[in-house]
Amino acid sequence: MAGAKVSNFSPLDPAAAEPFYRQIYDRFRGSIASGLLKPGDRIPSARALTKELGLARGTIDAAYSLLAAEGYIQARGQAGTVVTPGLKLRTPVADPVPQAATRVAEVSFRPDSILPFQMGLPALDVFPRKIWARLGARCLRAMQAPDMVHPSVFGLRALRAEIAAYLQVSRGINCAPSQVFVTSGYRHTMELIAHAFLKAGDRVWLENPGYPPTRELLRHMNIAAVPVPVDGEGMVVAEGIKFAPRARAAVVTPAHQSPLSVSLSLPRRLALLDWAVRNNAWVIEDDYDGEYRYVSRPLPSLKSLDRDGRVLYAGTFSKVLLPSIRLAYLVVPETQVERFEQITQAFAGGSPELTQAIVTAFITEGHFARHIQRMRKLYAERREATVAGLERVLGKHMRIDSQPGGMHLILRLQGRRSDRRLVARMRAAGLYGEALTDWTMDGDGASALLLSFTNIDSQTSAEKLGKRILQLI
Amino acid sequence: MAGAKVSNFSPLDPAAAEPFYRQIYDRFRGSIASGLLKPGDRIPSARALTKELGLARGTIDAAYSLLAAEGYIQARGQAGTVVTPGLKLRTPVADPVPQAATRVAEVSFRPDSILPFQMGLPALDVFPRKIWARLGARCLRAMQAPDMVHPSVFGLRALRAEIAAYLQVSRGINCAPSQVFVTSGYRHTMELIAHAFLKAGDRVWLENPGYPPTRELLRHMNIAAVPVPVDGEGMVVAEGIKFAPRARAAVVTPAHQSPLSVSLSLPRRLALLDWAVRNNAWVIEDDYDGEYRYVSRPLPSLKSLDRDGRVLYAGTFSKVLLPSIRLAYLVVPETQVERFEQITQAFAGGSPELTQAIVTAFITEGHFARHIQRMRKLYAERREATVAGLERVLGKHMRIDSQPGGMHLILRLQGRRSDRRLVARMRAAGLYGEALTDWTMDGDGASALLLSFTNIDSQTSAEKLGKRILQLI
């Protein structure tokens, strides 16, 4: 059977602009789209196809990884590789490359495996696993009846208190533990905020470019996203006021704008708060990595300037501890505690007792503060090493933005190169990257790569990886 | 200061219908409502008040527990007891007792401490904590990079596979792991279902009486709940069709109706599926404790009869393992997998890797199946012992429904006694109970107590507790 499918291949074109792996990818994609290959059909093994076409095994592997990453095929071990059962193509295949790039972008925020440059991850190699495992084992051994029942949907009392104390010291936020609500991540925080304070048809300012999942979530709730441009001082508040003065909320990343990493300037911060007060609007401060600033002390949060109770502060443990623990939090103004308690009781499942208990112990015993200090130093080093390594190899093709903080780099592509196309190739070659264009609301912004440096351990590693990118340009 | 407040007490009335604890409770509540006592004000210690009024310490304690349970006061250790800071009364105090009962009902589904008869809990004393702690410590020690990044928002692959296999054997459900979505609890499951398949203004059938949080959640999403009566065969499907033939969904508890514990009869099951197919409506099967049936084998699920992909099956580990792990799941029809993947990616934070890994190991190694077997036997014994003990003491005042399964008893109050009033008194006396009236949508149903038996370890214990209830009638 497999042989029959392979024989459908007309010879590949060595003179084509597209490399072989891309040609193979396009053929399979075309066959699937046209119905020649149906969901559940077996396709030849990479080994068989390598032999049949007389190409390097790596070429076939690259094509198959891309097809698998985009959901077209599935490896089934002994049973071989098949076209994904139940696969439905959403749109006819017109222009394979941009289409492929779009699909990659769709899945790009949560890849299946860990790749070099992967965004949103802390340094995994230096996480204090032994301490963590020890605290966890202790919590498990100490489990008594009160730890076995439904945890408070607001979050563990002790954890809320630790978060409030931490925010006071590190982010200049004055709040009582009762104002802190533990959630299972940024999406969950945003969803609860939307249930509490927004309704279908409302308009919300979003930074443009900005974190794509926010607009996805609002779209599903029929809330209209109003793109507000970002310049060197962060969100251009005056433009927001011009476009949508009566918006119900603004989502901002004041510490390091996501993804441009610029800080929201003080005049802008004051203008934003002033607008919110005058319009009874909400400012949602997404402080996802405010701790990680390398050129000066971390900035106080926008929330610390909030005299009128208009700022909802969203923090997370994903970046400062681990994403796998699914712990984030929201600080609401004192006046909104009761409203938010109702919403949390109606919607929230609560976070598992165990993970909350481990994090609480980790903070209480001083490991948390030490870990952040250590990571700040390490990230400053890794950032510098990664910039040096990539500039050396890719300097002719890209310009690296200089930024005061954050966990990723921005590499501006020279000329009219498509960041989406490059990202799709990188993914096929086993490298992570995100395209700035995919973070831009009209999909028509500057062309740049977003690459995380947190897991790049030396300049040598960065150079090696840079060379792999160079081959894909 | 404390003395000054106490001296506001005019003498209590020994001839009044209300017992002393209730009179004290009413006084404090009145003083708070009238502003005589303000949030943050200290109130006398229970000891001081006991002395001042010359009453039994237990009387004062009962009043204070009720005030604390309802959020009016807070114990502050050394700092004494204060009126809850930030407290806002939602409605003026007109009729203290029903008002109080309503407030108790509002908080009753998630009390702060573990009380006798508490609903929704498995037997905590016999949970295999050592095995659990051992598996947990092993997962923690084995933590590698892939366990540290964002877990799949659909749920751990291995856990989804274990759930699918379990449902096949135990509930007659044929599904692929890709149809199983891990959530953080029933509310979370319902919320995701609502995002995926319902919209504001839709109508949804709910069993009446039925689990109150469901209607709360729908209310917050502006979805109209249509109460459908329940009789000895479960939800009266014909009435649903009569009242709201075009409803978009029906939420049912076919195994043991929540709270009446009757099973949905086969003709009703078929009628419900038939209605759903003809109207493209969804049937949400909440199978919260389908495993626990004592008089015959557990019934196959409604989902197992679903030939047309109209049933969304909601299961949970809260009852068969522990509520503190916050793990539940939803099985969607194959045709809805893609839709549900989109919704989960937009909204779900994902569940922590660690708890999912522990549960997976617990299932894989056979502990789960053994635990359910053991609990089924234990609950049958505890149910029988609790019924015997309570009937002996309370038989004149209440009639205990006989039911084939579930985790709680239904005690019908004789005469025109208010279940809400009795529940408020029980709570004040440190006993848990829920009022059937609070589970009824017009608030005007039969008067009965709902009491869990899972943590009552003998007939002697049940008798002792029964005597405490007897004093409150």
mmCIF file of N, CA and C in Angstrom, chain A residues 146 149-153 157 345, chain B residues 68-69 104-121 427 431-434:
data_model
loop_
_atom_site.group_PDB
_atom_site.id
_atom_site.type_symbol
_atom_site.label_atom_id
_atom_site.label_comp_id
_atom_site.label_asym_id
_atom_site.label_seq_id
_atom_site.Cartn_x
_atom_site.Cartn_y
_atom_site.Cartn_z
ATOM 1 N N PRO A 146 -7.843 18.215 56.401
ATOM 2 C CA PRO A 146 -8.123 19.540 55.813
ATOM 3 C C PRO A 146 -7.423 19.755 54.460
ATOM 4 N N VAL A 149 -9.857 18.002 51.357
ATOM 5 C CA VAL A 149 -11.179 18.473 50.934
ATOM 6 C C VAL A 149 -11.037 19.574 49.878
ATOM 7 N N HIS A 150 -12.144 20.165 49.450
ATOM 8 C CA HIS A 150 -12.088 21.227 48.449
ATOM 9 C C HIS A 150 -11.238 22.386 48.955
ATOM 10 N N PRO A 151 -10.188 22.746 48.234
ATOM 11 C CA PRO A 151 -9.442 23.936 48.665
ATOM 12 C C PRO A 151 -10.298 25.176 48.398
ATOM 13 N N SER A 152 -10.019 26.247 49.123
ATOM 14 C CA SER A 152 -10.760 27.487 48.872
ATOM 15 C C SER A 152 -10.621 27.874 47.407
ATOM 16 N N VAL A 153 -11.731 28.270 46.790
ATOM 17 C CA VAL A 153 -11.642 28.691 45.384
ATOM 18 C C VAL A 153 -10.913 30.024 45.239
ATOM 19 N N ARG A 157 -5.150 30.240 51.920
ATOM 20 C CA ARG A 157 -4.977 31.439 52.732
ATOM 21 C C ARG A 157 -3.497 31.820 52.874
ATOM 22 N N GLN A 345 -16.588 32.020 43.077
ATOM 23 C CA GLN A 345 -17.407 30.915 43.576
ATOM 24 C C GLN A 345 -18.256 30.305 42.472
ATOM 25 N N ALA B 68 -19.680 33.692 62.618
ATOM 26 C CA ALA B 68 -18.438 33.535 61.853
ATOM 27 C C ALA B 68 -18.716 32.821 60.541
ATOM 28 N N ALA B 69 -19.549 31.757 60.610
ATOM 29 C CA ALA B 69 -19.842 30.984 59.397
ATOM 30 C C ALA B 69 -20.507 31.863 58.350
ATOM 31 N N VAL B 104 -26.875 31.306 55.065
ATOM 32 C CA VAL B 104 -26.198 30.038 55.282
ATOM 33 C C VAL B 104 -26.183 29.248 53.977
ATOM 34 N N ALA B 105 -27.328 29.255 53.288
ATOM 35 C CA ALA B 105 -27.407 28.506 52.048
ATOM 36 C C ALA B 105 -26.367 29.022 51.056
ATOM 37 N N GLU B 106 -26.147 30.329 51.048
ATOM 38 C CA GLU B 106 -25.185 30.894 50.105
ATOM 39 C C GLU B 106 -23.776 30.346 50.297
ATOM 40 N N VAL B 107 -23.407 30.125 51.553
ATOM 41 C CA VAL B 107 -22.030 29.672 51.777
ATOM 42 C C VAL B 107 -21.948 28.163 51.988
ATOM 43 N N SER B 108 -23.091 27.505 51.947
ATOM 44 C CA SER B 108 -23.110 26.153 52.489
ATOM 45 C C SER B 108 -22.377 25.126 51.650
ATOM 46 N N PHE B 109 -22.070 25.428 50.389
ATOM 47 C CA PHE B 109 -21.474 24.384 49.576
ATOM 48 C C PHE B 109 -19.968 24.264 49.759
ATOM 49 N N ARG B 110 -19.379 25.210 50.425
ATOM 50 C CA ARG B 110 -17.934 25.129 50.671
ATOM 51 C C ARG B 110 -17.593 25.686 52.042
ATOM 52 N N PRO B 111 -17.911 24.931 53.094
ATOM 53 C CA PRO B 111 -17.620 25.433 54.438
ATOM 54 C C PRO B 111 -16.117 25.458 54.685
ATOM 55 N N ASP B 112 -15.719 26.193 55.714
ATOM 56 C CA ASP B 112 -14.291 26.381 55.995
ATOM 57 C C ASP B 112 -13.642 25.182 56.686
ATOM 58 N N SER B 113 -14.409 24.445 57.472
ATOM 59 C CA SER B 113 -13.817 23.319 58.180
ATOM 60 C C SER B 113 -14.645 22.077 57.878
ATOM 61 N N ILE B 114 -14.161 20.947 58.323
ATOM 62 C CA ILE B 114 -14.846 19.694 58.027
ATOM 63 C C ILE B 114 -15.817 19.379 59.146
ATOM 64 N N LEU B 115 -17.079 19.211 58.809
ATOM 65 C CA LEU B 115 -18.110 18.980 59.813
ATOM 66 C C LEU B 115 -18.735 17.603 59.599
ATOM 67 N N PRO B 116 -19.301 17.034 60.666
ATOM 68 C CA PRO B 116 -20.013 15.764 60.491
ATOM 69 C C PRO B 116 -21.136 15.915 59.457
ATOM 70 N N PHE B 117 -21.341 14.909 58.636
ATOM 71 C CA PHE B 117 -22.369 14.869 57.587
ATOM 72 C C PHE B 117 -22.033 15.716 56.365
ATOM 73 N N GLN B 118 -20.813 16.263 56.318
ATOM 74 C CA GLN B 118 -20.500 17.174 55.217
ATOM 75 C C GLN B 118 -20.646 16.486 53.861
ATOM 76 N N MET B 119 -21.354 17.154 52.965
ATOM 77 C CA MET B 119 -21.647 16.600 51.638
ATOM 78 C C MET B 119 -20.423 16.713 50.734
ATOM 79 N N GLY B 120 -20.401 15.850 49.730
ATOM 80 C CA GLY B 120 -19.417 15.984 48.659
ATOM 81 C C GLY B 120 -18.035 15.471 48.993
ATOM 82 N N LEU B 121 -17.872 14.845 50.151
ATOM 83 C CA LEU B 121 -16.549 14.342 50.518
ATOM 84 C C LEU B 121 -16.525 12.814 50.484
ATOM 85 N N ARG B 427 -25.709 24.066 61.650
ATOM 86 C CA ARG B 427 -24.413 24.675 61.330
ATOM 87 C C ARG B 427 -23.861 25.403 62.549
ATOM 88 N N LEU B 431 -22.666 21.087 63.100
ATOM 89 C CA LEU B 431 -23.053 19.934 62.278
ATOM 90 C C LEU B 431 -23.357 20.416 60.865
ATOM 91 N N TYR B 432 -23.000 19.595 59.888
ATOM 92 C CA TYR B 432 -23.305 19.969 58.519
ATOM 93 C C TYR B 432 -24.666 19.418 58.128
ATOM 94 N N GLY B 433 -25.279 20.052 57.174
ATOM 95 C CA GLY B 433 -26.529 19.572 56.618
ATOM 96 C C GLY B 433 -26.864 20.518 55.497
ATOM 97 N N GLU B 434 -27.571 20.036 54.502
ATOM 98 C CA GLU B 434 -28.100 20.962 53.510
ATOM 99 C C GLU B 434 -29.603 20.789 53.456
#
